[in-house]
Short mmCIF file of C-alpha atoms and ligand atoms in Angstrom, two decimals:
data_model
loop_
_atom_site.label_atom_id
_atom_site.label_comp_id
_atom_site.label_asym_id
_atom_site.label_seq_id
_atom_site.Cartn_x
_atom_site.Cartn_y
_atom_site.Cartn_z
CA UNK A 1 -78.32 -3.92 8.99
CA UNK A 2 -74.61 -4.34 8.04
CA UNK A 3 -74.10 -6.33 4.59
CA UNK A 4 -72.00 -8.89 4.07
CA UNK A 5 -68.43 -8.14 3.18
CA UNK A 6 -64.83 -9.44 3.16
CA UNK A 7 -62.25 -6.53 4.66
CA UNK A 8 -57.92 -6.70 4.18
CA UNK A 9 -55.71 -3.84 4.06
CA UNK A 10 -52.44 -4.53 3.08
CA UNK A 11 -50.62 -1.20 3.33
CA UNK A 12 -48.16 -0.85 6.76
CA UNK A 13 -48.17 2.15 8.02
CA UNK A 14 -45.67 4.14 9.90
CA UNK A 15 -47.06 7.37 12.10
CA UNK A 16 -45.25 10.13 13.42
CA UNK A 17 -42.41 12.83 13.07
CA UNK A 18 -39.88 10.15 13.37
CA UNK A 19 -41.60 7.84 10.64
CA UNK A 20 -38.85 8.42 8.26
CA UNK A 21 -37.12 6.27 10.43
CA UNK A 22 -38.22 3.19 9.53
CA UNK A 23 -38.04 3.46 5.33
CA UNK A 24 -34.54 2.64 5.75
CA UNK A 25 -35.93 -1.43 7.28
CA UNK A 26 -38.96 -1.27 4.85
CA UNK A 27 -36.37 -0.66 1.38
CA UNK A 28 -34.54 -3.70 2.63
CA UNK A 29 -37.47 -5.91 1.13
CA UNK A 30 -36.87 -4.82 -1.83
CA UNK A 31 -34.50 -5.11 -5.05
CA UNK A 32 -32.13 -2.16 -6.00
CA UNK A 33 -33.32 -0.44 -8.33
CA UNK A 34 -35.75 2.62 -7.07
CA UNK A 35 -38.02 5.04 -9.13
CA UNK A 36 -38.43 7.73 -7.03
CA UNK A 37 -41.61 9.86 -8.05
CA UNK A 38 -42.39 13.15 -6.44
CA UNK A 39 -44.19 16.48 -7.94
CA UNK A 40 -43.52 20.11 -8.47
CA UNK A 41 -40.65 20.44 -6.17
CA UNK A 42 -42.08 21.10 -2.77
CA UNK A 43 -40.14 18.19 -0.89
CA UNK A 44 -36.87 20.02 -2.79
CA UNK A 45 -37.59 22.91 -0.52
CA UNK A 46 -39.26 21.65 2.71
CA UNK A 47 -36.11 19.04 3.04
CA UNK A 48 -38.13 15.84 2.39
CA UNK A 49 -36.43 14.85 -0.77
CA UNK A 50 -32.61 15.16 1.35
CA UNK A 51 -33.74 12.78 4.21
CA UNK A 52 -35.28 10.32 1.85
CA UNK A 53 -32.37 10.34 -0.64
CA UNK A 54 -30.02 9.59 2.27
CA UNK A 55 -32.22 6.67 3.36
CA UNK A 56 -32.29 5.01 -0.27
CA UNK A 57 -28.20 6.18 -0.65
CA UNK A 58 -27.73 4.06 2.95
CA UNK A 59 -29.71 1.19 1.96
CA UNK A 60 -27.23 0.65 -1.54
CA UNK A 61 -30.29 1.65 -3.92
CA UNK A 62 -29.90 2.65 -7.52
CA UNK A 63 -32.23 5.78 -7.72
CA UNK A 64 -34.10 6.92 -11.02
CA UNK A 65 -35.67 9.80 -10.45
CA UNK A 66 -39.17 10.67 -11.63
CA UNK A 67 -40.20 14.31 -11.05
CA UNK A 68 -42.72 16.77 -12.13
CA UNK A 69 -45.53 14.71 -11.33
CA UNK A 70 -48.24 17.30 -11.33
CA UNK A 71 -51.46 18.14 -9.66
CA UNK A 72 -54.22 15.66 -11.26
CA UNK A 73 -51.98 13.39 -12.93
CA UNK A 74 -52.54 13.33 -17.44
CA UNK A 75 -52.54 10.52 -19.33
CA UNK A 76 -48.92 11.65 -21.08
CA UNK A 77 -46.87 12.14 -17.72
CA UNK A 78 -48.41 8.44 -16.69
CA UNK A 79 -46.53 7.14 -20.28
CA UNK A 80 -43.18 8.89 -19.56
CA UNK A 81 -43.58 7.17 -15.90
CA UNK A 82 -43.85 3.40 -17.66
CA UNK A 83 -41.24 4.33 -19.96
CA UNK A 84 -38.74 5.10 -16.87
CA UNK A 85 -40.09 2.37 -15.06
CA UNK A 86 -39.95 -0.25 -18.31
CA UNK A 87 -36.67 0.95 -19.33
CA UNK A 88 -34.56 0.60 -15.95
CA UNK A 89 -36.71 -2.59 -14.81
CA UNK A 90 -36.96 -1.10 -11.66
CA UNK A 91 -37.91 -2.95 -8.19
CA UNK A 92 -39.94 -0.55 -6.45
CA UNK A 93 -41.82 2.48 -7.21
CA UNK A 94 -41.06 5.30 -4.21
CA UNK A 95 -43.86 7.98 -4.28
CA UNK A 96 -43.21 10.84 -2.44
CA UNK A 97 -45.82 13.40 -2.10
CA UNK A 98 -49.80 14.07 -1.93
CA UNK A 99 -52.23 11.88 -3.28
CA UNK A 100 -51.67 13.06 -7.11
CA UNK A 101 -48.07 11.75 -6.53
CA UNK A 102 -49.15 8.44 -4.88
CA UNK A 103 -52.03 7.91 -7.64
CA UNK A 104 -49.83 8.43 -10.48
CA UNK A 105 -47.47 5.78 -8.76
CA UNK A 106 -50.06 3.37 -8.63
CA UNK A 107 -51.23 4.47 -12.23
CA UNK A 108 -47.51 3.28 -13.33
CA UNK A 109 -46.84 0.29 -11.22
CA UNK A 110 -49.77 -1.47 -13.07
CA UNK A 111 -49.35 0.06 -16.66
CA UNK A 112 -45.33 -0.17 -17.30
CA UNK A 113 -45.79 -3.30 -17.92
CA UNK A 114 -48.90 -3.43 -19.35
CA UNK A 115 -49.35 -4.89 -23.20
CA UNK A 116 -52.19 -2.33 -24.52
CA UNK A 117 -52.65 1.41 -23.71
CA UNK A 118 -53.32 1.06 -20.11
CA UNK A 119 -56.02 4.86 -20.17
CA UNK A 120 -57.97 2.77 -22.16
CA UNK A 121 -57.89 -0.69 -20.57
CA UNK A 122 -58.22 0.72 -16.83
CA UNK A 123 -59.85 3.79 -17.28
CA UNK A 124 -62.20 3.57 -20.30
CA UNK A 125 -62.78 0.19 -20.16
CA UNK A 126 -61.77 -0.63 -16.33
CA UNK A 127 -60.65 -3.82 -16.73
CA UNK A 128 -58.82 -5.76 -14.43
CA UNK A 129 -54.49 -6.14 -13.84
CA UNK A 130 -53.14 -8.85 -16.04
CA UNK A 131 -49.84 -8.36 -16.05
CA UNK A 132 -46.34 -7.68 -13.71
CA UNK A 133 -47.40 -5.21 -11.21
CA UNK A 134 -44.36 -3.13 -9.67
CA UNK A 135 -44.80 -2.42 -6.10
CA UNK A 136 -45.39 1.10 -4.51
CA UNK A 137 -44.36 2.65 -1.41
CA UNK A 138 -45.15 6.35 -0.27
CA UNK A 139 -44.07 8.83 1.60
CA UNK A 140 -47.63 11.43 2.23
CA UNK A 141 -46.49 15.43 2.55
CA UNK A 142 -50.55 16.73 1.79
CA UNK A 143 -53.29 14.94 3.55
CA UNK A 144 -56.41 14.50 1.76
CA UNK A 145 -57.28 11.86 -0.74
CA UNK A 146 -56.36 8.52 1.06
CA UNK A 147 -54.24 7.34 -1.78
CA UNK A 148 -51.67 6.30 1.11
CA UNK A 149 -53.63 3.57 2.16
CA UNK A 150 -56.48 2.66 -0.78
CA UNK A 151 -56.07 1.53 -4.59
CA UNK A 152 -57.12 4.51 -6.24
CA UNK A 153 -55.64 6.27 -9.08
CA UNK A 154 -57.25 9.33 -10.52
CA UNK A 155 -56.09 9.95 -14.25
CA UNK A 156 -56.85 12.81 -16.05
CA UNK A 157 -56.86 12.86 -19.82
CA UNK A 158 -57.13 16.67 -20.79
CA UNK A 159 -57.61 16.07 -24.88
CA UNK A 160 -60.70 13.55 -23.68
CA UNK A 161 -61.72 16.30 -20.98
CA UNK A 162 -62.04 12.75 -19.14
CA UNK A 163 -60.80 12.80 -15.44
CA UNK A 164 -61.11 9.02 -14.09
CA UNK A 165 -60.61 6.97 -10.99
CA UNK A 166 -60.10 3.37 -11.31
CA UNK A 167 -60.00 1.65 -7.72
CA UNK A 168 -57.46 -1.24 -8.18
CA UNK A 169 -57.33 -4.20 -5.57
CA UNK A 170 -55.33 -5.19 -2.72
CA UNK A 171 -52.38 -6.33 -4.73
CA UNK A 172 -51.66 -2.42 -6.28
CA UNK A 173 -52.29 -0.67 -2.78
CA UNK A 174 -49.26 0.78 -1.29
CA UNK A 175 -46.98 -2.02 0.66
CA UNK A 176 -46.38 0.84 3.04
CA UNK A 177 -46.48 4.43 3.44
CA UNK A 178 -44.77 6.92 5.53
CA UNK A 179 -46.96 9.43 7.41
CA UNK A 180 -44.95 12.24 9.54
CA UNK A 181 -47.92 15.45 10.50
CA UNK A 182 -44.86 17.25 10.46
CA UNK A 183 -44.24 16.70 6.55
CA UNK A 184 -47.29 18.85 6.42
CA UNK A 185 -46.66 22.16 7.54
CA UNK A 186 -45.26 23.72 4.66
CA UNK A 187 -48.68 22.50 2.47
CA UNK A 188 -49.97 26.00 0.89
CA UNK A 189 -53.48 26.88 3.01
CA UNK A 190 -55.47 26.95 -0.23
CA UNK A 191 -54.14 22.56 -0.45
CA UNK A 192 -54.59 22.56 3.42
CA UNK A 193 -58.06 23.53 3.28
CA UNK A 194 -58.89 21.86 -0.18
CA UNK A 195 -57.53 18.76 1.51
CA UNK A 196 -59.43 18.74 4.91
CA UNK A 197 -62.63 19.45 2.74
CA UNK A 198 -61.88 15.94 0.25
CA UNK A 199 -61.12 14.25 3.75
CA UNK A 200 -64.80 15.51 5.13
CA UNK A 201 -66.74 14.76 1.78
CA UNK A 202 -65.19 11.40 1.51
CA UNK A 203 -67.25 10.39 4.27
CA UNK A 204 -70.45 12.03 3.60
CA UNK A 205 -70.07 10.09 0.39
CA UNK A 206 -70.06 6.88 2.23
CA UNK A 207 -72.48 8.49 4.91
CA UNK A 208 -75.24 9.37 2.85
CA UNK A 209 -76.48 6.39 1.60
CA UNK A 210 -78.44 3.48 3.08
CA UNK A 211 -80.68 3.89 6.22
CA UNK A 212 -79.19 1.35 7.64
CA UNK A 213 -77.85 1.66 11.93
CA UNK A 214 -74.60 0.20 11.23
CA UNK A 215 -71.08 0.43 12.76
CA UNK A 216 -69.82 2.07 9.55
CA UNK A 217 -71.74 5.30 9.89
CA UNK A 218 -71.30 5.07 13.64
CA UNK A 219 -67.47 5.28 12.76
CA UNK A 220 -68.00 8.44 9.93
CA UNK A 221 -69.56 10.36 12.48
CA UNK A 222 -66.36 9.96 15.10
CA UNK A 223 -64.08 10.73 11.88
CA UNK A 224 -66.19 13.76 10.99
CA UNK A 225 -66.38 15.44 14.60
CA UNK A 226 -62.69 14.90 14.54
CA UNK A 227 -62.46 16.54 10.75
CA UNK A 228 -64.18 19.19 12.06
CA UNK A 229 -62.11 19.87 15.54
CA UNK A 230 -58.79 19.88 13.94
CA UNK A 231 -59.66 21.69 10.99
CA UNK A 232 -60.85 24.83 13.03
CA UNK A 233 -57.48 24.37 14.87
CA UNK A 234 -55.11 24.06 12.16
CA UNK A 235 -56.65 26.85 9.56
CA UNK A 236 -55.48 29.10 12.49
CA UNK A 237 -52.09 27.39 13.10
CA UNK A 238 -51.12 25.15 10.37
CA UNK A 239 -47.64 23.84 12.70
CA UNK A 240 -50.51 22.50 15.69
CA UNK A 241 -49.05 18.97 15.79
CA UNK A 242 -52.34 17.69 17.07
CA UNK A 243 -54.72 18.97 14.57
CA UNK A 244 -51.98 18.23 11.83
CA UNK A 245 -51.59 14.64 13.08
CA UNK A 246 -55.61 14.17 13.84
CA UNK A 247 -56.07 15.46 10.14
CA UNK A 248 -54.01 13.38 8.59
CA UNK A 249 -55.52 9.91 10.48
CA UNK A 250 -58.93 11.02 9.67
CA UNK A 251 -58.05 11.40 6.06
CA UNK A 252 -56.47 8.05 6.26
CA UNK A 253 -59.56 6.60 7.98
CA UNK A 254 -62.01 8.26 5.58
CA UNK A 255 -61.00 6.58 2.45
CA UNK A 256 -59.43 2.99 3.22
CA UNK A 257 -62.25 1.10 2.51
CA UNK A 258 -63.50 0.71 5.59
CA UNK A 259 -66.11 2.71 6.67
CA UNK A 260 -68.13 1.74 3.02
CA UNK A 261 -67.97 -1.82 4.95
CA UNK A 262 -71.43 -3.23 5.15
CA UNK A 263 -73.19 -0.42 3.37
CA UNK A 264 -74.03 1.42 0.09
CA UNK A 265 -72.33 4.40 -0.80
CA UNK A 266 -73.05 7.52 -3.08
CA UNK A 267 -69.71 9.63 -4.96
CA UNK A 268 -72.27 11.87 -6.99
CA UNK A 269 -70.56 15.05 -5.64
CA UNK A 270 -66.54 13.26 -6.61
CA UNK A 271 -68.10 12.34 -9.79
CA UNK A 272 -69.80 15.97 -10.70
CA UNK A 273 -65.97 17.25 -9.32
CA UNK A 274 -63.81 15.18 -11.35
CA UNK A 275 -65.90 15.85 -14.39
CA UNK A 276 -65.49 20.08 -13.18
CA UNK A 277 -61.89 18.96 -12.80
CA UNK A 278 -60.95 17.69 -16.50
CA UNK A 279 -62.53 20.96 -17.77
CA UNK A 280 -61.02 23.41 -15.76
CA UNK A 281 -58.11 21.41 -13.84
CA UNK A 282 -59.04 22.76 -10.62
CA UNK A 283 -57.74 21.66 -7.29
CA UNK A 284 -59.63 18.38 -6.30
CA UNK A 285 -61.15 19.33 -2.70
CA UNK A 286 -62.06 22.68 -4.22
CA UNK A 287 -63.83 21.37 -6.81
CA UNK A 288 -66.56 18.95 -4.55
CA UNK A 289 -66.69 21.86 -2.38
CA UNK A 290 -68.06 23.92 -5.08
CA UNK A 291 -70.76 21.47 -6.11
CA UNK A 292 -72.06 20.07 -2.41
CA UNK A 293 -74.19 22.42 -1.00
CA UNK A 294 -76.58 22.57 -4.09
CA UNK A 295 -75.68 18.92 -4.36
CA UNK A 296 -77.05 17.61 -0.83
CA UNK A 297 -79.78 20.33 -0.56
CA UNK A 298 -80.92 18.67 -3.84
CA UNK A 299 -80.91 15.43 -2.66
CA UNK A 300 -82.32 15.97 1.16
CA UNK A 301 -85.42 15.16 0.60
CA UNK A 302 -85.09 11.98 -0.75
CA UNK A 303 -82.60 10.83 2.30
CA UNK A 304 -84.00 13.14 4.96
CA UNK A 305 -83.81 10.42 7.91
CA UNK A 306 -80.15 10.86 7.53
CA UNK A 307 -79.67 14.24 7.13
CA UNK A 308 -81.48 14.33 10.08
CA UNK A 309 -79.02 12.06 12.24
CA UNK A 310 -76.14 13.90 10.51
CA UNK A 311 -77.50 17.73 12.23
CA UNK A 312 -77.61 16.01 15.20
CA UNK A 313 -74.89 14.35 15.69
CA UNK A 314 -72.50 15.74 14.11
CA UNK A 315 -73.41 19.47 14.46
CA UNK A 316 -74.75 18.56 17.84
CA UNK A 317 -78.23 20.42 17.13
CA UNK A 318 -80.76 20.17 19.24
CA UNK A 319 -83.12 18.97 16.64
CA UNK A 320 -86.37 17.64 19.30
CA UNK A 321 -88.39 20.38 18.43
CA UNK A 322 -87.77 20.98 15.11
CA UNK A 323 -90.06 19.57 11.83
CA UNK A 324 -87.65 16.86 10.19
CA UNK A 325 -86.86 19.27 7.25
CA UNK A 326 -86.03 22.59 9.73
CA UNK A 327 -83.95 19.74 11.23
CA UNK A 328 -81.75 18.53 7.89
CA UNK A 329 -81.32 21.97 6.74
CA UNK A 330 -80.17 22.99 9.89
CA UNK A 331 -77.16 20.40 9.46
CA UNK A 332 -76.33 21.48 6.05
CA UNK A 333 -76.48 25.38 7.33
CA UNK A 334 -73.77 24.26 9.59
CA UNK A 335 -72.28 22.61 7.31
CA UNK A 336 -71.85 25.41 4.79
CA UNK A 337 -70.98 28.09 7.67
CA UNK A 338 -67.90 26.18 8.84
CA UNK A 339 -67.20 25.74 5.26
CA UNK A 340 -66.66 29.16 5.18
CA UNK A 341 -64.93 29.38 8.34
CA UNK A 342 -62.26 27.11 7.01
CA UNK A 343 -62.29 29.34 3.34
CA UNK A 344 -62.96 26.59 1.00
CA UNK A 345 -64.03 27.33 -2.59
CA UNK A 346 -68.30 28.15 -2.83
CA UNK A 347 -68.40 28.41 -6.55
CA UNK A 348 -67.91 26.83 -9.34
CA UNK A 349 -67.25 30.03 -11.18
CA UNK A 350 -64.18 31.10 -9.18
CA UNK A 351 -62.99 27.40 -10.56
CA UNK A 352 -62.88 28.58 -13.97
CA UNK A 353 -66.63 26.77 -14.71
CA UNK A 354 -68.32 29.01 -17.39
CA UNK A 355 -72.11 28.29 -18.82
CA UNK A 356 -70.66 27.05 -21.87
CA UNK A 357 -69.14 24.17 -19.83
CA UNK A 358 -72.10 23.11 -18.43
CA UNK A 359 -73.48 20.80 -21.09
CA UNK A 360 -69.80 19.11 -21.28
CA UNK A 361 -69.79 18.53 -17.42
CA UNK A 362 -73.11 17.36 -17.40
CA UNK A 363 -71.75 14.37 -20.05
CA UNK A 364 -68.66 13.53 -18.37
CA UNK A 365 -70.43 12.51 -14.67
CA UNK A 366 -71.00 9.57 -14.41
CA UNK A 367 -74.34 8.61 -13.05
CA UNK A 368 -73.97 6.39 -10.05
CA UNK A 369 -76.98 4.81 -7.87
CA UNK A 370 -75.37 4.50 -4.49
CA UNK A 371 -77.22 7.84 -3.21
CA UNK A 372 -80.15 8.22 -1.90
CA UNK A 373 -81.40 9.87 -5.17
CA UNK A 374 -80.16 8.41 -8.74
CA UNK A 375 -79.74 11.69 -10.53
CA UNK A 376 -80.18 12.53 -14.34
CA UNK A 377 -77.98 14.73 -16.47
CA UNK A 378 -80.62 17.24 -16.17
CA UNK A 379 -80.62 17.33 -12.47
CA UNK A 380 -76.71 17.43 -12.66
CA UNK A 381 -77.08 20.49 -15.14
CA UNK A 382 -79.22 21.72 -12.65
CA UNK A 383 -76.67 21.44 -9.60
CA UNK A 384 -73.76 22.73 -11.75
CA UNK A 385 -75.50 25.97 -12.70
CA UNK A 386 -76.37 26.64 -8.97
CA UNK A 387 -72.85 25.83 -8.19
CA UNK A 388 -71.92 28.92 -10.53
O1 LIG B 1 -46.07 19.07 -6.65
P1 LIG B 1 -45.50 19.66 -5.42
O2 LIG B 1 -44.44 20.67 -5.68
O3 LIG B 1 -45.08 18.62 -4.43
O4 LIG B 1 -46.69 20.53 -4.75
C1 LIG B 1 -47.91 19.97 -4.30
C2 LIG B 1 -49.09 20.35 -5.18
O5 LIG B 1 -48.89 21.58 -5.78
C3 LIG B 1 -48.27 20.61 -2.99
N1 LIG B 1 -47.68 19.94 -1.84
C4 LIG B 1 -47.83 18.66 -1.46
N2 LIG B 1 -47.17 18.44 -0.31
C5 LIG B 1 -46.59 19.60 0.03
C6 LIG B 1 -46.91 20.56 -0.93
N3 LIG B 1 -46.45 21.83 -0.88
C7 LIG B 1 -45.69 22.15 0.17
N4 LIG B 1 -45.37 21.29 1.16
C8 LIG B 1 -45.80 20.01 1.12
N5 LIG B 1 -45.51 19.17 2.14
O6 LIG B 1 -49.68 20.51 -2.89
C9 LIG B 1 -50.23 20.55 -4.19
C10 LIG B 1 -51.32 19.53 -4.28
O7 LIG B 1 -50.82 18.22 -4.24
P2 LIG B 1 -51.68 17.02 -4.84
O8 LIG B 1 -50.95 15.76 -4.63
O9 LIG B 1 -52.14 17.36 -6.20
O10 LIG B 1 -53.01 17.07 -3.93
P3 LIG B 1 -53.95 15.96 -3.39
O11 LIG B 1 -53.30 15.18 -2.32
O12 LIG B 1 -55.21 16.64 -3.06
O13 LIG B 1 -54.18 14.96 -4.64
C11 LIG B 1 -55.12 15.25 -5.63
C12 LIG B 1 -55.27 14.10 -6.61
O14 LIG B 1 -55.73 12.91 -5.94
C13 LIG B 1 -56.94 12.45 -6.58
C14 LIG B 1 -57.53 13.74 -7.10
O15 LIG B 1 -58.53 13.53 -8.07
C15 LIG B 1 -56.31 14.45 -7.65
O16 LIG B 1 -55.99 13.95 -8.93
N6 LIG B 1 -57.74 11.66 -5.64
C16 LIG B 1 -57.32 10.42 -5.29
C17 LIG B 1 -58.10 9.57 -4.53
C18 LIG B 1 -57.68 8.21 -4.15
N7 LIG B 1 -56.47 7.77 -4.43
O17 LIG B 1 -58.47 7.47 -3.57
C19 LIG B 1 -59.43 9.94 -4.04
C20 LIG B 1 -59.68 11.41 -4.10
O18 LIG B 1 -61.07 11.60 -4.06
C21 LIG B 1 -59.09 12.10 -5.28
O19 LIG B 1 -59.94 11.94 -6.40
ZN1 LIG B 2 -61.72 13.13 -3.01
#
């Protein structure tokens, strides 16, 4: 049965290779003074940063530029953000980049302004926006994480060996983002593949959970056959326009709230991954790759009706004659060989996770009870060392 729930979604999108197109309408809403936020320097290369600068230069802005934001945003670069953003007052935070880029955005839209130490009052003590919040736009060149279209912003804070998420509301979402397939191409395969995989696990994290027949799992199994097509497509030509558009919808679709409508959820494996992640800063979708397979072969039993369901229709296995477990481990054999087909990351150890880690891992998950098994910190030990 589906729950009760209330459903918005702010953010306006804009789809296609001529999306650029329209930031130069969308800037108009705002003042004139512009951080612009991006990474590494990728959009430097690929030509991203020249069209947007143009489109801000047209539109009169006052730019203030923000670089280096880096993979898994820290606590420090999030300061230096606030102090840009304090210090020029400016009217609108421009994010442009993947979803490390777009969370550290959102990270600094809420905290620049913010009275106390914001890692501790969203992250360790996830309290609630109080203050000025500075609006965010974004411009998505790596599909993955959702960030274009959700609240969350994933800090890490390497000193702590604490990697959080806090999920802010409606109010801290992006007011719009900008999502061109073609903005994709040059994405490294290793981020291509580590991407597809966060888009796929997002939805088995809102899939496995509940036993309930409800139009949200109805709607993760469409987004997961679709995961699945494109991915095989694109691994072998990362400039098909199809797969690279289809990918980055799904991803979209996987984590804007609304396939979670109605039902529980679980986020056991993102949880055991962000905790791998602020000891080893490994990519993100590499990281819940590593832990799944003992993860969800662990927890079968306990959810098997589902697993189940999920060989059938989304492997399309012809699971009539089979015993109900043959049946769910069938699923998760598929699973794991077109994991390998696409070449995501199997261990844990080629992460950087050693056996002196473990204990440290085990302490930073937090222990959710969403799934269909609550786990304990021995049973995480447990999934970590057969993730090695
Ligand atoms: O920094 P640059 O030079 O731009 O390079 C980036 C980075 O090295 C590169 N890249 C991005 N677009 C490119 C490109 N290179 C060439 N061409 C392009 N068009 O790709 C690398 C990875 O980028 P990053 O933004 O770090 O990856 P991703 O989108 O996977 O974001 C990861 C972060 O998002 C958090 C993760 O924990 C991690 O901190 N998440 C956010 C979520 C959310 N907001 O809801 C949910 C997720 O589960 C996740 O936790
Ligand atoms: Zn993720």
């Amino acid at each position: 049965m589906l729950g009760n729930f209330s459903y918005s979604n702010p953010t306006r999108l804009y789809f296609g290779d001529d999306a650029i197109a329209f930031l130069g309408e969308e800037l108009k809403n705002y003042g004139k003074k512009v951080m612009l936020t991006y990474g590494g320097g990728s959009i430097k290369k690929n030509g991203i940063y020249d069209e947007v600068l143009k489109a801000l230069k047209d539109e009169g802005k006052e730019v203030f530029e923000d670089p280096g934001v880096m993979s898994n945003p820290t606590v420090q670069k999030l300061y230096e953000g606030c102090r840009i953003a304090k210090e020029n007052d400016v009217d609108l935070i421009l994010a442009v980049g993947g979803g490390s880029t777009i969370d550290y955005a959102k990270a600094v839209s809420v905290s620049a302004w913010c009275e106390e130490d914001p890692w501790d009052k969203y992250y360790l003590r996830m309290e609630d926006v109080d203050n000025r919040i500075i609006p965010v736009g974004s411009i998505l060149t790596m599909v993955g994480t959702g960030s274009e279209m959700n609240g969350g912003a994933v800090i890490t804070n390497h000193e702590q060996k604490k990697k959080i998420g806090h999920v802010f509301g409606d109010n801290v979402m992006p007011k719009f983002s900008i999502l061109n397939p073609k903005y994709t191409y040059t994405v490294p395969k290793y981020q291509m593949v580590a991407g597809i995989y966060d888009i796929f696990n997002h939805i088995c994290e809102q899939y496995f959970s509940g036993d309930d027949d409800n139009t949200s799992d109805y709607l993760a199994e469409a987004l997961m056959k679709s995961v699945i097509h494109a991915s095989r497509i694109a691994v072998k030509n990362p400039e098909d326009y199809e797969a690279r558009s289809n990918l980055m919808w799904s991803a979209t679709w996987a984590l804007n709230t609304l396939i979670a409508k109605g039902k529980s959820t679980d986020w056991e494996v993102h949880m055991i991954g962000q905790a791998i992640g602020a000891y080893t800063d490994a990519t993100h979708g590499m990281t819940l790759s590593a832990v799944s397979l003992p993860y969800y072969r662990h927890i079968m039993p306990y959810g098997l009706h589902k697993f189940v369901r999920f060989a059938k229709e989304v492997w399309d296995i012809r699971t009539e004659d089979m015993g109900e477990r043959d049946a769910a481990e069938a699923g998760l054999a598929a699973m794991e060989s077109w994991m390998k087909e696409i070449g995501v990351v199997l261990s844990a150890k080629e992460l950087g996770v050693t056996e002196d880690m473990i204990d440290g891992i085990a302490d930073a998950t937090f222990l959710f009870d969403g799934g269909y098994k609550a786990l304990t910190r021995d049973e995480v030990v447990e999934i970590v060392k057969e993730s090695l």
